[in-house]
PDB file of C-alpha atoms and ligand atoms in Angstrom:
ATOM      1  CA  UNK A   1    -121.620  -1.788 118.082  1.00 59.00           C
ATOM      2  CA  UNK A   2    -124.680  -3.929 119.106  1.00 86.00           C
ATOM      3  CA  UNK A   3    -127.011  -0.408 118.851  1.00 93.00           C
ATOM      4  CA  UNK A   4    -125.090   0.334 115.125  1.00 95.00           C
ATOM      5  CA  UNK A   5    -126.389  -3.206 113.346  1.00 95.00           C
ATOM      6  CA  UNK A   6    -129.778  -3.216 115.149  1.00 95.00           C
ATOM      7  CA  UNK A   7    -130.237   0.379 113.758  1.00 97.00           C
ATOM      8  CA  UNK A   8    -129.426  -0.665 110.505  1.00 97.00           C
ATOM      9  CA  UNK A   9    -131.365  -3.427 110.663  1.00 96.00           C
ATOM     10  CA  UNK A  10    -134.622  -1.268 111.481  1.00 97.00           C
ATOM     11  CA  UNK A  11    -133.082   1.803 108.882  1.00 98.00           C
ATOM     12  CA  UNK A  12    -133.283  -0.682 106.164  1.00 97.00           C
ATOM     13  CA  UNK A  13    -136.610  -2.522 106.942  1.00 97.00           C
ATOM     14  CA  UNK A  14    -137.954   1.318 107.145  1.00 97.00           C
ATOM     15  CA  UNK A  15    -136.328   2.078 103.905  1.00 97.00           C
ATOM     16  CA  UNK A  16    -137.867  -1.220 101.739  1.00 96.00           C
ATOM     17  CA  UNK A  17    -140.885  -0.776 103.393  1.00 96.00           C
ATOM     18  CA  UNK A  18    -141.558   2.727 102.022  1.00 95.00           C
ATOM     19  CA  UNK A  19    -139.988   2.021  98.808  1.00 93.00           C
ATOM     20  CA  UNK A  20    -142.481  -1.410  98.641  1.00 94.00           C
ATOM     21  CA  UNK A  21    -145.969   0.853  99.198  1.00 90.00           C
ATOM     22  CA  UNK A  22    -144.457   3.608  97.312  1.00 83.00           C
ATOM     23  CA  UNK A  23    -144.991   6.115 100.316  1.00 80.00           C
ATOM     24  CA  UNK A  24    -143.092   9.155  99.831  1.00 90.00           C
ATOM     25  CA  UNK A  25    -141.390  11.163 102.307  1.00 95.00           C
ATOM     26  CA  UNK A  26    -140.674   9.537 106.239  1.00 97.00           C
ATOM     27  CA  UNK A  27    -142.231  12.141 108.954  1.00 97.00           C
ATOM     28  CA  UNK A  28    -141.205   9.559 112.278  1.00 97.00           C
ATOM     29  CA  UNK A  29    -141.098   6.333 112.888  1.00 98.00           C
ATOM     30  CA  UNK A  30    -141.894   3.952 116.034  1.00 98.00           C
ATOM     31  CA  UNK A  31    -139.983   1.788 118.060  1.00 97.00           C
ATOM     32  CA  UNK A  32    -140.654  -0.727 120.838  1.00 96.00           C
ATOM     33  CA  UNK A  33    -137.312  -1.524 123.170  1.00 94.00           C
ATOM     34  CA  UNK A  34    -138.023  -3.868 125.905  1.00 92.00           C
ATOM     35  CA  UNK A  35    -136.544  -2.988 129.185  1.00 87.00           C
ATOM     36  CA  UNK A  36    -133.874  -6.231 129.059  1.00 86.00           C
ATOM     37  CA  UNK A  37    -132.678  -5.871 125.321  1.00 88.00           C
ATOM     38  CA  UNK A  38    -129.754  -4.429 126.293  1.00 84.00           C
ATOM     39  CA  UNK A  39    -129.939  -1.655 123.657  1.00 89.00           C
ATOM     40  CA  UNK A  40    -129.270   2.056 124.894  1.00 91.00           C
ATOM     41  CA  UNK A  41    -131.961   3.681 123.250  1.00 92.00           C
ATOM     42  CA  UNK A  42    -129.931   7.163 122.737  1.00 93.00           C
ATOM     43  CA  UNK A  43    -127.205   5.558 120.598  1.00 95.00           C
ATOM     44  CA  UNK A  44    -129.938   3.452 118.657  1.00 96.00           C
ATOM     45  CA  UNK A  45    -131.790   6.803 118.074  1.00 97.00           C
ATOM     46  CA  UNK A  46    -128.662   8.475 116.883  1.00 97.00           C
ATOM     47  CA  UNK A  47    -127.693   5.982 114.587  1.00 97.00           C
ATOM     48  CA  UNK A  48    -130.794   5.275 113.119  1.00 98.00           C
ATOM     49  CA  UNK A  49    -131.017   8.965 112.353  1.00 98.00           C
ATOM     50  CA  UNK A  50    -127.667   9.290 111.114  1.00 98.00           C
ATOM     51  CA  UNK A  51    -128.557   6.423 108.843  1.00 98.00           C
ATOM     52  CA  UNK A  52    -131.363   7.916 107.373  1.00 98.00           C
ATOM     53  CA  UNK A  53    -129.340  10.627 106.201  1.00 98.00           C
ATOM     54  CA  UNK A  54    -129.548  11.234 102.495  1.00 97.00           C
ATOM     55  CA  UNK A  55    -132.553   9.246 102.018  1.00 97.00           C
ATOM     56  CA  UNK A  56    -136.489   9.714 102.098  1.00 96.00           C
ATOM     57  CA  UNK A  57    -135.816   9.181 105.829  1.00 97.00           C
ATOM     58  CA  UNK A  58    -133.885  11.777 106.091  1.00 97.00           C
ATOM     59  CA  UNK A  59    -134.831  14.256 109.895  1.00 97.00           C
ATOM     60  CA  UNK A  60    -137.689  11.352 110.820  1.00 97.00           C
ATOM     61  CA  UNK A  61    -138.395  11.724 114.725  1.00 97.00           C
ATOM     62  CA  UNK A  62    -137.216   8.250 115.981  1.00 98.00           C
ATOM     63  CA  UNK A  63    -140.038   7.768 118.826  1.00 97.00           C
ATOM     64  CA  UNK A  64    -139.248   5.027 121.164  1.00 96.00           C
ATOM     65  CA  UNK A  65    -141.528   3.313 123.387  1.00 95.00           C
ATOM     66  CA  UNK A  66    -140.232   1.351 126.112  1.00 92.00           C
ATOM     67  CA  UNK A  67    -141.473  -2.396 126.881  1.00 92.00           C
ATOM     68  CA  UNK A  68    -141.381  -2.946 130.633  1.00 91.00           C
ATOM     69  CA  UNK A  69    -139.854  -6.698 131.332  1.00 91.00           C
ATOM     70  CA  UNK A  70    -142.101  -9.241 132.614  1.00 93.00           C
ATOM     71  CA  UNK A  71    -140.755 -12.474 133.955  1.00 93.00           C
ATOM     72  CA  UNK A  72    -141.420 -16.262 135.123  1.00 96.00           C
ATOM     73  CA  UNK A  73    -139.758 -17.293 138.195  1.00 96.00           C
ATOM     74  CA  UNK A  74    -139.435 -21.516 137.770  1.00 96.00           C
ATOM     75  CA  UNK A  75    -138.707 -21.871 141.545  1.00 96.00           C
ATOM     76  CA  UNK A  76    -141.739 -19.811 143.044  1.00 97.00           C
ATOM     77  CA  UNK A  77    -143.878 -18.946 139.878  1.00 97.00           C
ATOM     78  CA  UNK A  78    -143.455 -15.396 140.622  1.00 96.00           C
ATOM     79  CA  UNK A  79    -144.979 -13.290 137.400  1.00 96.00           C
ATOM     80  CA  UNK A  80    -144.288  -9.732 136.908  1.00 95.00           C
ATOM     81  CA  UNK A  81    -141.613  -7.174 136.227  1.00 91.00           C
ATOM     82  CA  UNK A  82    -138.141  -7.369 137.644  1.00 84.00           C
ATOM     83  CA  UNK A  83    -136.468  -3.829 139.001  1.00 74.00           C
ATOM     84  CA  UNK A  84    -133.860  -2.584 137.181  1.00 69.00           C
ATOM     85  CA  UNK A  85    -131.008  -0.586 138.549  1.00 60.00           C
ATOM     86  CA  UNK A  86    -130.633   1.915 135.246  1.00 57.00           C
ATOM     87  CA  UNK A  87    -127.691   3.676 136.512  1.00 60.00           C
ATOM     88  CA  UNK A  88    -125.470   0.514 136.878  1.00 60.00           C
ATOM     89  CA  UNK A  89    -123.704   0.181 133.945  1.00 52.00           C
ATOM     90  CA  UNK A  90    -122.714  -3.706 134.233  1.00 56.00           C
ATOM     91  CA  UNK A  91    -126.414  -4.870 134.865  1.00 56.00           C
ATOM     92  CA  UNK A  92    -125.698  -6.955 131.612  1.00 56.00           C
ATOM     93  CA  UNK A  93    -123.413  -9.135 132.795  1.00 55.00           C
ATOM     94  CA  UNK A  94    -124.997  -9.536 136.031  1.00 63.00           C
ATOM     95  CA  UNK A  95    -127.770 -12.301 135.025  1.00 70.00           C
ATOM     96  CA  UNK A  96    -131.457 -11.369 135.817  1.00 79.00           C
ATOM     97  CA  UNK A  97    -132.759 -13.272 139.376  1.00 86.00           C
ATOM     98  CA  UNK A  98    -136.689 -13.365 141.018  1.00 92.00           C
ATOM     99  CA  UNK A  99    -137.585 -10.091 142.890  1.00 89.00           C
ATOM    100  CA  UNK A 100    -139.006 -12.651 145.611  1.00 93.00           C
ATOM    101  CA  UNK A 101    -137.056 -15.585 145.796  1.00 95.00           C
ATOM    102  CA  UNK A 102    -133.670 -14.572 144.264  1.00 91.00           C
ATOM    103  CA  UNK A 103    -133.916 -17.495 141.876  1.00 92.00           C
ATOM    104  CA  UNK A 104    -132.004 -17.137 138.120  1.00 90.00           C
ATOM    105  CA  UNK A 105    -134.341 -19.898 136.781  1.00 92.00           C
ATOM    106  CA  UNK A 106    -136.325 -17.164 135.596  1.00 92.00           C
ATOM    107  CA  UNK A 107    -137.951 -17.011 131.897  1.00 92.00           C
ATOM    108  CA  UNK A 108    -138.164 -13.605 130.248  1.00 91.00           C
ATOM    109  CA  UNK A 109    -141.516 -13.761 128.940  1.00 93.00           C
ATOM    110  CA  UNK A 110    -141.415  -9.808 127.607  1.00 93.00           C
ATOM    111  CA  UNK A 111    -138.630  -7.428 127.409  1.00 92.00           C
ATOM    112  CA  UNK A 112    -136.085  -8.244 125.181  1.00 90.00           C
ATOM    113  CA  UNK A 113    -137.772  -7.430 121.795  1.00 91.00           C
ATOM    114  CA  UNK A 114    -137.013  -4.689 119.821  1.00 93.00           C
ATOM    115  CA  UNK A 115    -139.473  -4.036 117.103  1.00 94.00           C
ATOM    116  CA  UNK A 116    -140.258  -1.363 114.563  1.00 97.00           C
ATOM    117  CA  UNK A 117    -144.327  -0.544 115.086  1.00 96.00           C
ATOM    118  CA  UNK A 118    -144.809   2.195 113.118  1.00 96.00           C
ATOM    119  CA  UNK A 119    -143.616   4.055 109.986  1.00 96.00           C
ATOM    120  CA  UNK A 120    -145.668   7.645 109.305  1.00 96.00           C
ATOM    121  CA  UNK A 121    -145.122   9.120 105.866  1.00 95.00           C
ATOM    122  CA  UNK A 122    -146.519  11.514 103.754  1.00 93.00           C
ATOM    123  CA  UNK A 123    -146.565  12.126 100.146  1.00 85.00           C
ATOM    124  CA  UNK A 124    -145.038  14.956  98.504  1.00 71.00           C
TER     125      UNK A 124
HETATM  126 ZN1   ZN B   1    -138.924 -16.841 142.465  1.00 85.75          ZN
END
């Protein structure tokens, strides 16, 4: 349920936003999900579609961009992405260590946003 409120969330910040500049009909919109924000971008896309449904929204293309994840390791000061396994569906739960020393003091400097960048419309 995590995917349903963030795609409400970014369904009504796309709806006020339109209705605030008066901008007609939605053609797509764009997303930014970071690598470590734990969102499964199919479901988000699907909801947030589903969600425009019946409004000016209605058949947007949901693009999605994907943030890679970029890190700070406290032990070694390692800087730089961490590798993901993709497939494994409990990497949540395991937490996020160094690629170089294995450390979890690490600080997650990009990766978890998720942010709405861009809203295309056209008048009608
Ligand atoms: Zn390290």
């Amino acid at each position: 349920m995590h995917e349903f409120s963030i795609s409400s969330e970014i369904v009504r910040t796309v709806l006020d936003t339109v209705k605030k500049n008066d901008g007609g009909k939605v053609l797509s919109i764009q997303l930014e999900i970071g690598e470590l924000a734990l969102l499964n971008v199919e479901q988000v896309t699907f909801w947030i579609q589903e969600l425009f449904k019946g409004s000016v929204a209605e058949g947007a293309k949901v693009k999605v961009k994907a943030i890679r994840a970029r890190i700070q390791c406290e032990s070694c000061g390692y800087k730089g992405g961490i590798s993901l396994d993709q497939k494994d569906p409990f990497k949540h739960l395991i937490p996020y260590s160094c690629p170089k020393c294995g450390s979890f003091g690490i600080k997650v400097e990009k990766g978890r946003e998720c942010m709405l960048r861009r809203i295309q419309t056209v008048r009608e």
